[in-house]
Amino acid sequence: MIRLARDRTAVPPAFTGKGRVANEKKLCDQLPTSEFTFDDGVWKKAKAQLSAESRDKCAYCESPTKVVAHGDVEHFRPKSKYWWLAYCLDNYSYSCQVCNQVHKSDEFPVGKKKLAAPKQPVAGSLAPDPVDATAVADFATRCAAEKPKFLDPYAEEVESYFAWRADDVLKEVEMLPRAKSGAKRTRALATIDGLGLNREELRKVRYETFAPVALLASLHGKLGAADQATLLDALADLLDDAMPYAAMKRWFVREQWKLPVP
């Protein structure tokens, strides 16, 4: 899991201005129901942009999504519990179907009081306009006040929460909390468990990516200066945001093996 950033210059028209108001009207028109019918055609309009922001990888497990399956537009705060955020762009991420549907689903544990639904729901006021910096900042503050247990790659430096352990016998790489105690450890564990980030298939495929990086790294001390520089450049390419399992590889290269790769 790596830090992601929303491209506020490429917001789909459906989520700003009149488009946003029209979407929210679909929700307000159903009140006072507690059983909302959602239009998945709305969030599908965000899918291409979310995929680009996530480099065509799952925002959570960093697996490529376009090779074997289409990714999902995932509601970080589940629409079943936060109906007014069903069409909120700032509540979306790009996720693989396993993280989203099999594991996270409608779960969203919080440590403090859950965000309350608007007392007077009016179309245009349910969620922030993604190009309104003040509204977005206010929304982020209110979301953080919930003290969510799951980490949001759009909101936090998520890499700082995790460490990794390779098993050369089982040929697996396990995701671990970096902190030994405290809130950071609790949230890391909640995210790992809640999103299934140590499922067997994922541990195995991580190792397949880890092994060649480990081999390259093992050669560093055996080379002359010029070849070392070439090797470090090659490693830097493998740590790029666009590469699968970038957070894992960065941790081993920079933290475990202490190689000078930016």
Short mmCIF file of C-alpha atoms in Angstrom, two decimals:
data_model
loop_
_atom_site.label_atom_id
_atom_site.label_comp_id
_atom_site.label_asym_id
_atom_site.label_seq_id
_atom_site.Cartn_x
_atom_site.Cartn_y
_atom_site.Cartn_z
CA MET A 1 0.00 0.00 0.00
CA ILE A 2 1.43 3.36 -1.04
CA ARG A 3 0.28 6.95 -0.64
CA LEU A 4 -2.07 8.07 -3.41
CA ALA A 5 -3.11 11.55 -4.53
CA ARG A 6 -6.32 12.68 -6.20
CA ASP A 7 -5.93 14.61 -9.42
CA ARG A 8 -8.16 17.63 -8.81
CA THR A 9 -7.51 18.81 -12.38
CA ALA A 10 -9.15 15.71 -13.87
CA VAL A 11 -12.38 15.41 -11.88
CA PRO A 12 -15.11 13.75 -13.98
CA PRO A 13 -17.96 16.24 -14.64
CA ALA A 14 -20.45 13.92 -12.92
CA PHE A 15 -18.89 14.73 -9.54
CA THR A 16 -18.67 18.50 -9.60
CA GLY A 17 -21.04 21.40 -10.22
CA LYS A 18 -24.45 20.47 -11.62
CA GLY A 19 -23.46 16.83 -12.00
CA ARG A 20 -22.82 16.49 -8.28
CA VAL A 21 -26.14 18.15 -7.42
CA ALA A 22 -28.01 15.83 -9.79
CA ASN A 23 -26.39 12.78 -8.22
CA GLU A 24 -27.28 13.86 -4.71
CA LYS A 25 -30.85 14.59 -5.77
CA LYS A 26 -31.19 10.90 -6.61
CA LEU A 27 -30.49 10.17 -2.96
CA CYS A 28 -32.57 12.96 -1.44
CA ASP A 29 -35.57 12.00 -3.56
CA GLN A 30 -35.62 8.60 -1.81
CA LEU A 31 -35.87 10.02 1.70
CA PRO A 32 -37.08 9.20 4.31
CA THR A 33 -36.18 5.63 3.31
CA SER A 34 -33.41 3.77 5.10
CA GLU A 35 -33.10 1.29 2.20
CA PHE A 36 -31.53 3.27 -0.61
CA THR A 37 -31.27 2.18 -4.21
CA PHE A 38 -27.91 3.22 -5.63
CA ASP A 39 -27.01 3.87 -9.25
CA ASP A 40 -23.71 2.14 -9.96
CA GLY A 41 -23.55 4.02 -13.24
CA VAL A 42 -22.55 7.09 -11.23
CA TRP A 43 -19.37 5.76 -9.67
CA LYS A 44 -18.42 3.92 -12.86
CA LYS A 45 -17.77 7.38 -14.30
CA ALA A 46 -14.93 7.74 -11.81
CA LYS A 47 -13.32 4.39 -12.53
CA ALA A 48 -10.86 5.44 -15.24
CA GLN A 49 -9.54 8.33 -13.17
CA LEU A 50 -9.25 6.23 -10.01
CA SER A 51 -7.40 3.55 -11.93
CA ALA A 52 -4.96 6.14 -13.28
CA GLU A 53 -4.35 7.55 -9.79
CA SER A 54 -3.65 4.03 -8.50
CA ARG A 55 -1.45 3.14 -11.52
CA ASP A 56 -3.83 0.35 -12.50
CA LYS A 57 -3.16 -1.40 -9.18
CA CYS A 58 -5.41 -2.15 -6.24
CA ALA A 59 -5.10 0.77 -3.83
CA TYR A 60 -4.79 -1.70 -0.96
CA CYS A 61 -2.82 -4.80 -1.99
CA GLU A 62 -1.01 -3.23 -4.99
CA SER A 63 -1.86 -6.11 -7.30
CA PRO A 64 -2.28 -5.19 -10.98
CA THR A 65 -5.97 -5.22 -11.82
CA LYS A 66 -6.06 -5.13 -15.61
CA VAL A 67 -4.23 -8.39 -16.27
CA VAL A 68 -6.63 -10.91 -14.71
CA ALA A 69 -9.74 -8.97 -13.63
CA HIS A 70 -11.33 -5.56 -13.76
CA GLY A 71 -10.95 -3.46 -10.63
CA ASP A 72 -13.83 -2.11 -8.56
CA VAL A 73 -14.71 1.41 -7.53
CA GLU A 74 -14.55 0.85 -3.80
CA HIS A 75 -16.46 2.98 -1.29
CA PHE A 76 -13.96 3.48 1.54
CA ARG A 77 -16.83 4.32 3.87
CA PRO A 78 -19.46 1.76 2.83
CA LYS A 79 -22.52 3.18 1.10
CA SER A 80 -24.69 0.82 3.17
CA LYS A 81 -23.65 2.74 6.30
CA TYR A 82 -22.86 6.17 4.82
CA TRP A 83 -25.58 6.53 2.20
CA TRP A 84 -24.93 10.26 1.72
CA LEU A 85 -21.37 9.47 0.54
CA ALA A 86 -22.47 6.98 -2.12
CA TYR A 87 -21.67 9.48 -4.90
CA CYS A 88 -18.77 11.23 -3.16
CA LEU A 89 -15.59 11.12 -5.25
CA ASP A 90 -13.45 11.62 -2.15
CA ASN A 91 -14.88 8.39 -0.74
CA TYR A 92 -13.74 6.27 -3.68
CA SER A 93 -10.67 4.19 -4.30
CA TYR A 94 -9.69 1.67 -6.97
CA SER A 95 -9.63 -1.85 -5.55
CA CYS A 96 -9.27 -5.42 -6.67
CA GLN A 97 -12.39 -7.52 -6.27
CA VAL A 98 -10.79 -9.73 -3.62
CA CYS A 99 -9.87 -6.88 -1.27
CA ASN A 100 -13.20 -5.15 -1.88
CA GLN A 101 -15.83 -7.87 -2.19
CA VAL A 102 -14.34 -10.85 -0.37
CA HIS A 103 -12.68 -9.08 2.55
CA LYS A 104 -13.53 -5.44 3.27
CA SER A 105 -17.12 -5.53 2.02
CA ASP A 106 -19.30 -3.35 4.29
CA GLU A 107 -16.93 -3.34 7.25
CA PHE A 108 -15.67 -0.01 8.57
CA PRO A 109 -14.62 -0.03 12.23
CA VAL A 110 -14.01 3.33 13.90
CA GLY A 111 -12.53 4.32 17.24
CA LYS A 112 -14.69 7.38 17.85
CA LYS A 113 -18.21 8.50 17.00
CA LYS A 114 -19.29 7.60 13.48
CA LEU A 115 -19.99 10.42 11.02
CA ALA A 116 -23.63 11.38 11.31
CA ALA A 117 -25.95 11.64 8.33
CA PRO A 118 -26.92 15.21 7.39
CA LYS A 119 -29.76 16.48 9.58
CA GLN A 120 -31.33 18.36 6.69
CA PRO A 121 -30.26 16.55 3.52
CA VAL A 122 -30.31 18.84 0.49
CA ALA A 123 -28.94 18.00 -2.95
CA GLY A 124 -25.59 19.70 -3.31
CA SER A 125 -24.73 19.56 0.39
CA LEU A 126 -24.23 15.86 1.11
CA ALA A 127 -20.59 15.53 0.05
CA PRO A 128 -17.79 17.95 -0.83
CA ASP A 129 -17.31 19.21 -4.35
CA PRO A 130 -13.89 17.71 -5.19
CA VAL A 131 -12.66 20.98 -6.72
CA ASP A 132 -13.61 23.04 -3.64
CA ALA A 133 -10.44 22.94 -1.53
CA THR A 134 -12.13 24.31 1.58
CA ALA A 135 -14.97 21.77 1.44
CA VAL A 136 -12.53 18.93 0.81
CA ALA A 137 -10.36 19.96 3.77
CA ASP A 138 -13.39 20.18 6.06
CA PHE A 139 -14.55 16.74 4.93
CA ALA A 140 -11.10 15.28 5.60
CA THR A 141 -11.09 16.74 9.11
CA ARG A 142 -14.50 15.28 9.92
CA CYS A 143 -13.50 11.90 8.55
CA ALA A 144 -10.28 11.82 10.58
CA ALA A 145 -12.28 12.59 13.74
CA GLU A 146 -13.93 9.16 13.44
CA LYS A 147 -10.52 7.58 14.08
CA PRO A 148 -11.06 4.93 11.40
CA LYS A 149 -9.27 1.64 11.98
CA PHE A 150 -8.63 1.07 8.28
CA LEU A 151 -5.87 3.12 6.65
CA ASP A 152 -6.81 5.35 3.72
CA PRO A 153 -4.05 5.53 1.08
CA TYR A 154 -5.44 8.87 -0.11
CA ALA A 155 -5.24 10.43 3.35
CA GLU A 156 -2.18 9.06 5.11
CA GLU A 157 1.46 8.06 4.68
CA VAL A 158 0.45 4.44 4.75
CA GLU A 159 3.88 2.97 4.01
CA SER A 160 5.09 4.07 7.45
CA TYR A 161 2.66 1.63 9.09
CA PHE A 162 4.01 -1.58 7.56
CA ALA A 163 7.05 -3.86 7.54
CA TRP A 164 7.56 -7.12 5.66
CA ARG A 165 8.99 -10.58 6.30
CA ALA A 166 10.23 -12.91 3.57
CA ASP A 167 10.26 -16.69 4.05
CA ASP A 168 12.63 -18.33 1.59
CA VAL A 169 11.43 -21.81 2.55
CA LEU A 170 7.72 -21.21 2.05
CA LYS A 171 8.47 -18.66 -0.68
CA GLU A 172 6.13 -16.09 0.81
CA VAL A 173 6.28 -12.46 1.90
CA GLU A 174 4.12 -11.49 4.87
CA MET A 175 2.90 -7.97 5.64
CA LEU A 176 3.47 -6.88 9.25
CA PRO A 177 2.77 -3.83 11.42
CA ARG A 178 5.93 -1.74 11.72
CA ALA A 179 5.12 -0.39 15.20
CA LYS A 180 5.59 -2.69 18.17
CA SER A 181 2.70 -1.17 20.12
CA GLY A 182 0.20 1.66 20.17
CA ALA A 183 -2.35 3.07 17.76
CA LYS A 184 -0.19 2.65 14.66
CA ARG A 185 0.16 -1.06 15.32
CA THR A 186 -3.56 -1.42 16.01
CA ARG A 187 -4.50 0.28 12.75
CA ALA A 188 -1.93 -1.63 10.74
CA LEU A 189 -3.28 -4.94 12.06
CA ALA A 190 -6.89 -3.89 11.45
CA THR A 191 -6.05 -2.98 7.86
CA ILE A 192 -4.11 -6.19 7.21
CA ASP A 193 -6.85 -8.37 8.68
CA GLY A 194 -9.84 -6.42 7.39
CA LEU A 195 -8.63 -6.28 3.79
CA GLY A 196 -7.11 -9.74 3.69
CA LEU A 197 -3.64 -8.42 2.94
CA ASN A 198 -1.94 -11.63 4.06
CA ARG A 199 -4.09 -14.04 2.09
CA GLU A 200 -2.06 -16.98 0.82
CA GLU A 201 -2.21 -16.10 -2.87
CA LEU A 202 -0.95 -12.61 -2.13
CA ARG A 203 1.93 -13.82 0.03
CA LYS A 204 3.02 -16.13 -2.78
CA VAL A 205 2.85 -13.58 -5.59
CA ARG A 206 4.69 -11.03 -3.48
CA TYR A 207 7.58 -13.46 -3.16
CA GLU A 208 7.73 -13.86 -6.93
CA THR A 209 8.30 -10.11 -7.13
CA PHE A 210 10.61 -10.02 -4.12
CA ALA A 211 13.04 -12.75 -5.25
CA PRO A 212 14.57 -10.97 -8.29
CA VAL A 213 14.86 -7.74 -6.30
CA ALA A 214 16.68 -9.63 -3.54
CA LEU A 215 19.03 -11.16 -6.11
CA LEU A 216 19.87 -7.75 -7.56
CA ALA A 217 20.43 -6.29 -4.11
CA SER A 218 22.78 -9.14 -3.17
CA LEU A 219 25.07 -8.19 -6.06
CA HIS A 220 25.55 -4.59 -4.96
CA GLY A 221 28.59 -5.12 -2.74
CA LYS A 222 30.30 -7.31 -5.33
CA LEU A 223 30.42 -4.70 -8.08
CA GLY A 224 32.64 -1.78 -8.95
CA ALA A 225 31.40 1.78 -8.54
CA ALA A 226 30.10 2.19 -12.09
CA ASP A 227 28.22 -1.10 -12.03
CA GLN A 228 26.85 -0.33 -8.58
CA ALA A 229 25.37 2.89 -9.92
CA THR A 230 23.77 0.99 -12.80
CA LEU A 231 22.34 -1.57 -10.39
CA LEU A 232 20.91 1.12 -8.12
CA ASP A 233 19.25 2.77 -11.12
CA ALA A 234 17.67 -0.58 -12.01
CA LEU A 235 16.42 -1.01 -8.46
CA ALA A 236 15.00 2.52 -8.45
CA ASP A 237 12.91 1.63 -11.51
CA LEU A 238 11.53 -1.40 -9.65
CA LEU A 239 10.51 0.78 -6.71
CA ASP A 240 8.50 3.21 -8.83
CA ASP A 241 4.90 3.93 -7.81
CA ALA A 242 3.66 2.20 -10.96
CA MET A 243 5.29 -1.12 -10.10
CA PRO A 244 3.36 -3.89 -8.31
CA TYR A 245 4.08 -4.24 -4.59
CA ALA A 246 6.21 -1.09 -4.55
CA ALA A 247 5.83 -0.60 -0.79
CA MET A 248 7.16 -4.07 -0.06
CA LYS A 249 10.18 -3.66 -2.33
CA ARG A 250 10.96 -0.21 -0.93
CA TRP A 251 10.96 -1.54 2.61
CA PHE A 252 13.43 -4.32 1.84
CA VAL A 253 15.71 -2.16 -0.30
CA ARG A 254 15.75 0.92 1.92
CA GLU A 255 15.00 -0.34 5.42
CA GLN A 256 16.23 -3.93 5.49
CA TRP A 257 19.20 -3.82 3.12
CA LYS A 258 19.97 -0.11 3.58
CA LEU A 259 20.78 0.49 -0.08
CA PRO A 260 21.01 4.15 -1.21
CA VAL A 261 18.06 4.03 -3.60
CA PRO A 262 15.91 7.18 -3.63
#
